[in-house]
Amino acid sequence: MNRRYRAAGLAVAVLLAVLSLVGCRDSRTLSLGDDGKPTIKLMVGGLEKVIYLPAMLTQQLDGFNRAGVRVELLNQPSGANAETALISGDVQGVVGFYDHTIDLQAKDQCITSVVQMANIPGEVIIVGAGKADQIKSSADFRGRKMGITSLGSSTDFLTKALAGKAGVSTDEFTPVKVGAGQTFIASLNNGGIDAGMTTDPTVAQLVASGQGKVLYDMRTERGTRDALAGLYPATSLYMSCSVVERYPEVVQQLATALVGTLHWMSQHTPEQIADAMPPSFAGGDRGLYVASIRDSVGMFNADGRMDPSGAANVLTVLSSFSKNVRAHRSMIDLNRTYTTRFVDAAAAAAK
């Protein structure tokens, strides 16, 4: 397992080194359409996941267009792969977890969250029904196969953190890349994993079918504080600092659109939210999809602002298991990992 982590770390290091030498595809220059609107590519770490619902909902509500920006949403099930697409210049922004901004700053990359949509992860550790009597806390991760979306993903980060709190080191359990949705469910059922971290609607499907049991529920503030000793800001729109500095007017348009959606969500029921989403997202079971939204929608805030104490806790959590973050902790500037400038302006304009 350690070889796999070293290989993953080496791959990131090589990528960063190559980019520093030859330069990224210039994501700092935005293309304009005939109507003068810029076209922005946003990579989402799983379009179908409820934790990232605001991205597609904004598109469905025509929020980006009304804010004056053309957005292409791209789907990438793993947040780790999404951040690679951002660094390489393939996309101009990522809807993913805030923790990547800190992890990347420790690798000399400046990435900043411009809209913080949630101050808790919305993630769940779920145990296969046949192992529920054996895995009752993170202390029982020892010797187990734990499902994550991919190495270097936020599910990887959080699984390590929970294990570490119980004194279980990263070489005492096996992380298994299983993605989300049906691939996660199949792995849990066929013994590929004993437990794992995932989100709604996967959680709702497993619980409703009796195939899985929730062990840690970070869809609520209380559950998050119990698991991680504080808030853990998660779903965000993060972008490279160079794009934010060069195109503040475009970032403002994106922020205005997303904050508008967050406010809309706070004023509508899970049923209304489900109705606004593409029918395919319900997977043929609208009732279950509505239930999954109801179980997770409380994670979202209505203003897109970062909780500073939450940002500090993310740094503490990452430092608990990441040697790289721990080694650079004194040099990490949290003020460079997020800004409330654009969401504050969006709120002022809405008054």
mmCIF file of C-alpha atoms in Angstrom, residues 12-240:
data_model
loop_
_atom_site.group_PDB
_atom_site.id
_atom_site.type_symbol
_atom_site.label_atom_id
_atom_site.label_comp_id
_atom_site.label_asym_id
_atom_site.label_seq_id
_atom_site.Cartn_x
_atom_site.Cartn_y
_atom_site.Cartn_z
ATOM 1 C CA VAL A 12 1.728 14.471 -8.769
ATOM 2 C CA ALA A 13 5.286 15.679 -8.202
ATOM 3 C CA VAL A 14 6.253 14.853 -11.794
ATOM 4 C CA LEU A 15 3.172 16.642 -13.101
ATOM 5 C CA LEU A 16 3.921 19.762 -11.083
ATOM 6 C CA ALA A 17 7.551 19.717 -12.179
ATOM 7 C CA VAL A 18 6.639 19.375 -15.856
ATOM 8 C CA LEU A 19 4.082 22.161 -15.634
ATOM 9 C CA SER A 20 6.594 24.477 -13.991
ATOM 10 C CA LEU A 21 9.049 23.871 -16.805
ATOM 11 C CA VAL A 22 6.858 23.927 -19.888
ATOM 12 C CA GLY A 23 3.927 25.992 -18.587
ATOM 13 C CA CYS A 24 0.298 25.015 -18.272
ATOM 14 C CA ARG A 25 -2.153 25.115 -21.108
ATOM 15 C CA ASP A 26 -3.028 28.745 -20.638
ATOM 16 C CA SER A 27 -6.188 28.550 -18.561
ATOM 17 C CA ARG A 28 -5.507 32.172 -17.608
ATOM 18 C CA THR A 29 -6.766 33.311 -21.011
ATOM 19 C CA LEU A 30 -10.495 32.850 -21.429
ATOM 20 C CA SER A 31 -12.196 32.499 -24.793
ATOM 21 C CA LEU A 32 -15.150 34.695 -25.668
ATOM 22 C CA GLY A 33 -18.118 33.696 -27.813
ATOM 23 C CA ASP A 34 -19.701 35.850 -30.511
ATOM 24 C CA ASP A 35 -22.017 37.274 -27.858
ATOM 25 C CA GLY A 36 -19.068 38.391 -25.738
ATOM 26 C CA LYS A 37 -19.710 35.879 -22.978
ATOM 27 C CA PRO A 38 -16.698 33.923 -21.730
ATOM 28 C CA THR A 39 -16.802 30.139 -21.804
ATOM 29 C CA ILE A 40 -15.715 28.516 -18.554
ATOM 30 C CA LYS A 41 -15.070 24.817 -18.107
ATOM 31 C CA LEU A 42 -15.842 23.582 -14.611
ATOM 32 C CA MET A 43 -14.898 20.064 -13.579
ATOM 33 C CA VAL A 44 -17.266 18.561 -11.019
ATOM 34 C CA GLY A 45 -16.087 15.713 -8.800
ATOM 35 C CA GLY A 46 -19.203 13.667 -9.541
ATOM 36 C CA LEU A 47 -22.131 15.506 -11.145
ATOM 37 C CA GLU A 48 -24.631 12.951 -9.847
ATOM 38 C CA LYS A 49 -23.523 13.298 -6.211
ATOM 39 C CA VAL A 50 -25.864 15.291 -3.989
ATOM 40 C CA ILE A 51 -22.855 17.003 -2.360
ATOM 41 C CA TYR A 52 -22.184 18.709 -5.720
ATOM 42 C CA LEU A 53 -25.836 19.273 -6.626
ATOM 43 C CA PRO A 54 -25.578 23.113 -6.770
ATOM 44 C CA ALA A 55 -23.436 22.962 -9.929
ATOM 45 C CA MET A 56 -25.974 21.183 -12.116
ATOM 46 C CA LEU A 57 -28.888 22.910 -10.388
ATOM 47 C CA THR A 58 -27.411 26.287 -11.333
ATOM 48 C CA GLN A 59 -27.224 25.115 -14.936
ATOM 49 C CA GLN A 60 -30.806 23.838 -14.787
ATOM 50 C CA LEU A 61 -32.056 27.130 -13.345
ATOM 51 C CA ASP A 62 -30.202 29.044 -16.094
ATOM 52 C CA GLY A 63 -28.245 30.800 -13.371
ATOM 53 C CA PHE A 64 -24.904 30.919 -15.169
ATOM 54 C CA ASN A 65 -26.455 32.353 -18.318
ATOM 55 C CA ARG A 66 -28.409 34.967 -16.373
ATOM 56 C CA ALA A 67 -25.204 35.986 -14.600
ATOM 57 C CA GLY A 68 -23.578 36.532 -17.996
ATOM 58 C CA VAL A 69 -21.216 33.569 -18.222
ATOM 59 C CA ARG A 70 -21.319 30.435 -20.356
ATOM 60 C CA VAL A 71 -20.380 27.316 -18.376
ATOM 61 C CA GLU A 72 -19.570 23.812 -19.530
ATOM 62 C CA LEU A 73 -19.862 21.279 -16.718
ATOM 63 C CA LEU A 74 -17.548 18.295 -17.010
ATOM 64 C CA ASN A 75 -17.918 15.151 -14.925
ATOM 65 C CA GLN A 76 -14.992 13.559 -13.093
ATOM 66 C CA PRO A 77 -15.909 11.119 -10.308
ATOM 67 C CA SER A 78 -12.655 11.722 -8.425
ATOM 68 C CA GLY A 79 -11.759 15.066 -6.874
ATOM 69 C CA ALA A 80 -8.082 14.171 -7.147
ATOM 70 C CA ASN A 81 -8.380 13.844 -10.929
ATOM 71 C CA ALA A 82 -10.382 17.058 -11.090
ATOM 72 C CA GLU A 83 -7.604 19.007 -9.378
ATOM 73 C CA THR A 84 -5.124 17.554 -11.875
ATOM 74 C CA ALA A 85 -7.298 18.871 -14.714
ATOM 75 C CA LEU A 86 -7.231 22.307 -13.092
ATOM 76 C CA ILE A 87 -3.458 22.321 -12.621
ATOM 77 C CA SER A 88 -2.892 21.215 -16.209
ATOM 78 C CA GLY A 89 -5.132 23.990 -17.528
ATOM 79 C CA ASP A 90 -7.801 21.709 -19.007
ATOM 80 C CA VAL A 91 -10.457 23.478 -16.919
ATOM 81 C CA GLN A 92 -10.720 26.877 -15.257
ATOM 82 C CA GLY A 93 -12.440 25.756 -12.073
ATOM 83 C CA VAL A 94 -13.423 22.736 -9.999
ATOM 84 C CA VAL A 95 -16.498 22.075 -7.918
ATOM 85 C CA GLY A 96 -14.881 19.889 -5.296
ATOM 86 C CA PHE A 97 -13.661 19.795 -1.718
ATOM 87 C CA TYR A 98 -11.905 22.778 -0.169
ATOM 88 C CA ASP A 99 -9.202 20.567 1.380
ATOM 89 C CA HIS A 100 -7.489 20.314 -2.019
ATOM 90 C CA THR A 101 -6.578 24.012 -1.830
ATOM 91 C CA ILE A 102 -4.528 23.372 1.310
ATOM 92 C CA ASP A 103 -3.033 20.147 0.007
ATOM 93 C CA LEU A 104 -1.943 21.917 -3.186
ATOM 94 C CA GLN A 105 -0.541 24.944 -1.403
ATOM 95 C CA ALA A 106 1.749 22.525 0.433
ATOM 96 C CA LYS A 107 2.918 21.540 -3.072
ATOM 97 C CA ASP A 108 3.563 25.167 -4.102
ATOM 98 C CA GLN A 109 0.336 25.563 -6.074
ATOM 99 C CA CYS A 110 -1.968 28.524 -5.407
ATOM 100 C CA ILE A 111 -5.616 27.459 -5.566
ATOM 101 C CA THR A 112 -8.412 29.354 -3.861
ATOM 102 C CA SER A 113 -12.044 28.678 -2.996
ATOM 103 C CA VAL A 114 -14.238 31.504 -4.305
ATOM 104 C CA VAL A 115 -17.608 30.042 -3.253
ATOM 105 C CA GLN A 116 -17.815 27.830 -0.169
ATOM 106 C CA MET A 117 -21.098 25.978 -0.548
ATOM 107 C CA ALA A 118 -20.896 23.737 2.520
ATOM 108 C CA ASN A 119 -19.111 23.759 5.869
ATOM 109 C CA ILE A 120 -19.456 19.991 6.378
ATOM 110 C CA PRO A 121 -18.453 17.129 4.070
ATOM 111 C CA GLY A 122 -21.763 15.364 3.415
ATOM 112 C CA GLU A 123 -19.761 12.121 3.457
ATOM 113 C CA VAL A 124 -20.676 8.869 5.179
ATOM 114 C CA ILE A 125 -18.662 5.848 6.255
ATOM 115 C CA ILE A 126 -20.925 2.933 5.461
ATOM 116 C CA VAL A 127 -20.253 -0.680 6.427
ATOM 117 C CA GLY A 128 -21.404 -3.728 4.516
ATOM 118 C CA ALA A 129 -24.351 -5.363 6.272
ATOM 119 C CA GLY A 130 -22.380 -8.563 6.829
ATOM 120 C CA LYS A 131 -19.565 -6.681 8.602
ATOM 121 C CA ALA A 132 -21.665 -4.322 10.731
ATOM 122 C CA ASP A 133 -21.095 -6.378 13.880
ATOM 123 C CA GLN A 134 -17.319 -6.331 13.292
ATOM 124 C CA ILE A 135 -16.691 -2.703 12.294
ATOM 125 C CA LYS A 136 -18.150 -0.482 14.996
ATOM 126 C CA SER A 137 -15.657 2.397 15.013
ATOM 127 C CA SER A 138 -12.639 3.650 13.076
ATOM 128 C CA ALA A 139 -10.467 1.536 15.391
ATOM 129 C CA ASP A 140 -11.868 -1.430 13.472
ATOM 130 C CA PHE A 141 -10.484 -0.143 10.146
ATOM 131 C CA ARG A 142 -7.308 -2.016 11.033
ATOM 132 C CA GLY A 143 -6.811 -4.878 8.574
ATOM 133 C CA ARG A 144 -9.843 -3.834 6.517
ATOM 134 C CA LYS A 145 -10.364 -2.891 2.882
ATOM 135 C CA MET A 146 -11.768 0.640 2.885
ATOM 136 C CA GLY A 147 -13.481 2.037 -0.190
ATOM 137 C CA ILE A 148 -12.532 5.512 -1.475
ATOM 138 C CA THR A 149 -13.116 7.248 -4.779
ATOM 139 C CA SER A 150 -9.376 7.338 -5.558
ATOM 140 C CA LEU A 151 -6.002 7.883 -3.933
ATOM 141 C CA GLY A 152 -5.496 11.549 -3.113
ATOM 142 C CA SER A 153 -9.245 12.230 -3.042
ATOM 143 C CA SER A 154 -11.058 13.837 -0.132
ATOM 144 C CA THR A 155 -12.571 10.455 0.744
ATOM 145 C CA ASP A 156 -8.990 9.211 1.014
ATOM 146 C CA PHE A 157 -8.052 12.185 3.221
ATOM 147 C CA LEU A 158 -11.018 11.761 5.549
ATOM 148 C CA THR A 159 -10.671 7.992 5.870
ATOM 149 C CA LYS A 160 -7.041 8.444 6.916
ATOM 150 C CA ALA A 161 -8.041 11.139 9.393
ATOM 151 C CA LEU A 162 -10.734 9.014 11.028
ATOM 152 C CA ALA A 163 -8.392 6.037 11.232
ATOM 153 C CA GLY A 164 -5.621 8.162 12.720
ATOM 154 C CA LYS A 165 -7.911 9.472 15.465
ATOM 155 C CA ALA A 166 -8.322 5.866 16.601
ATOM 156 C CA GLY A 167 -4.614 5.152 16.426
ATOM 157 C CA VAL A 168 -4.805 3.213 13.173
ATOM 158 C CA SER A 169 -1.949 4.172 10.836
ATOM 159 C CA THR A 170 -2.272 4.412 7.066
ATOM 160 C CA ASP A 171 -0.342 1.182 6.549
ATOM 161 C CA GLU A 172 -2.713 -0.799 8.755
ATOM 162 C CA PHE A 173 -5.673 -0.756 6.352
ATOM 163 C CA THR A 174 -6.019 -0.999 2.584
ATOM 164 C CA PRO A 175 -7.616 1.860 0.631
ATOM 165 C CA VAL A 176 -9.448 0.572 -2.453
ATOM 166 C CA LYS A 177 -10.413 2.790 -5.374
ATOM 167 C CA VAL A 178 -14.080 2.016 -6.039
ATOM 168 C CA GLY A 179 -15.547 5.318 -7.209
ATOM 169 C CA ALA A 180 -19.165 5.946 -6.264
ATOM 170 C CA GLY A 181 -22.632 4.797 -7.203
ATOM 171 C CA GLN A 182 -22.957 1.307 -8.629
ATOM 172 C CA THR A 183 -19.226 0.550 -8.555
ATOM 173 C CA PHE A 184 -19.138 1.304 -4.818
ATOM 174 C CA ILE A 185 -22.259 -0.756 -4.185
ATOM 175 C CA ALA A 186 -20.927 -3.713 -6.175
ATOM 176 C CA SER A 187 -17.612 -3.647 -4.298
ATOM 177 C CA LEU A 188 -19.373 -3.594 -0.934
ATOM 178 C CA ASN A 189 -21.552 -6.546 -1.939
ATOM 179 C CA ASN A 190 -18.883 -8.721 -3.540
ATOM 180 C CA GLY A 191 -16.340 -8.313 -0.733
ATOM 181 C CA GLY A 192 -14.050 -5.988 -2.643
ATOM 182 C CA ILE A 193 -14.335 -3.642 0.338
ATOM 183 C CA ASP A 194 -15.516 -4.104 3.917
ATOM 184 C CA ALA A 195 -16.657 -0.512 4.344
ATOM 185 C CA GLY A 196 -16.062 2.805 2.658
ATOM 186 C CA MET A 197 -16.746 6.485 2.370
ATOM 187 C CA THR A 198 -19.399 7.693 -0.029
ATOM 188 C CA THR A 199 -22.265 10.153 -0.422
ATOM 189 C CA ASP A 200 -25.924 10.365 -1.373
ATOM 190 C CA PRO A 201 -27.616 9.022 -3.417
ATOM 191 C CA THR A 202 -25.357 5.961 -2.956
ATOM 192 C CA VAL A 203 -25.926 6.043 0.818
ATOM 193 C CA ALA A 204 -29.697 6.183 0.401
ATOM 194 C CA GLN A 205 -29.646 3.175 -1.938
ATOM 195 C CA LEU A 206 -27.532 1.054 0.417
ATOM 196 C CA VAL A 207 -29.532 1.906 3.537
ATOM 197 C CA ALA A 208 -32.925 1.469 1.860
ATOM 198 C CA SER A 209 -31.921 -1.944 0.488
ATOM 199 C CA GLY A 210 -30.389 -3.088 3.781
ATOM 200 C CA GLN A 211 -27.024 -3.651 2.095
ATOM 201 C CA GLY A 212 -25.166 -1.154 4.252
ATOM 202 C CA LYS A 213 -25.190 0.469 7.677
ATOM 203 C CA VAL A 214 -24.047 4.024 8.438
ATOM 204 C CA LEU A 215 -21.090 4.214 10.829
ATOM 205 C CA TYR A 216 -20.026 7.884 10.606
ATOM 206 C CA ASP A 217 -22.497 10.422 9.264
ATOM 207 C CA MET A 218 -20.946 13.720 8.228
ATOM 208 C CA ARG A 219 -24.085 14.984 6.518
ATOM 209 C CA THR A 220 -24.883 16.940 9.670
ATOM 210 C CA GLU A 221 -22.943 19.479 11.671
ATOM 211 C CA ARG A 222 -23.166 17.376 14.821
ATOM 212 C CA GLY A 223 -21.937 14.269 13.035
ATOM 213 C CA THR A 224 -19.070 16.215 11.515
ATOM 214 C CA ARG A 225 -18.005 17.752 14.818
ATOM 215 C CA ASP A 226 -18.154 14.353 16.518
ATOM 216 C CA ALA A 227 -16.027 12.751 13.804
ATOM 217 C CA LEU A 228 -13.545 15.544 13.104
ATOM 218 C CA ALA A 229 -13.610 17.724 16.232
ATOM 219 C CA GLY A 230 -14.937 20.697 14.289
ATOM 220 C CA LEU A 231 -16.387 21.840 10.991
ATOM 221 C CA TYR A 232 -14.827 20.616 7.763
ATOM 222 C CA PRO A 233 -15.700 22.976 4.870
ATOM 223 C CA ALA A 234 -16.115 20.858 1.784
ATOM 224 C CA THR A 235 -18.068 21.575 -1.421
ATOM 225 C CA SER A 236 -16.650 24.666 -3.053
ATOM 226 C CA LEU A 237 -15.819 26.280 -6.354
ATOM 227 C CA TYR A 238 -12.061 26.557 -6.388
ATOM 228 C CA MET A 239 -9.903 28.111 -9.080
ATOM 229 C CA SER A 240 -6.265 28.931 -9.686
#
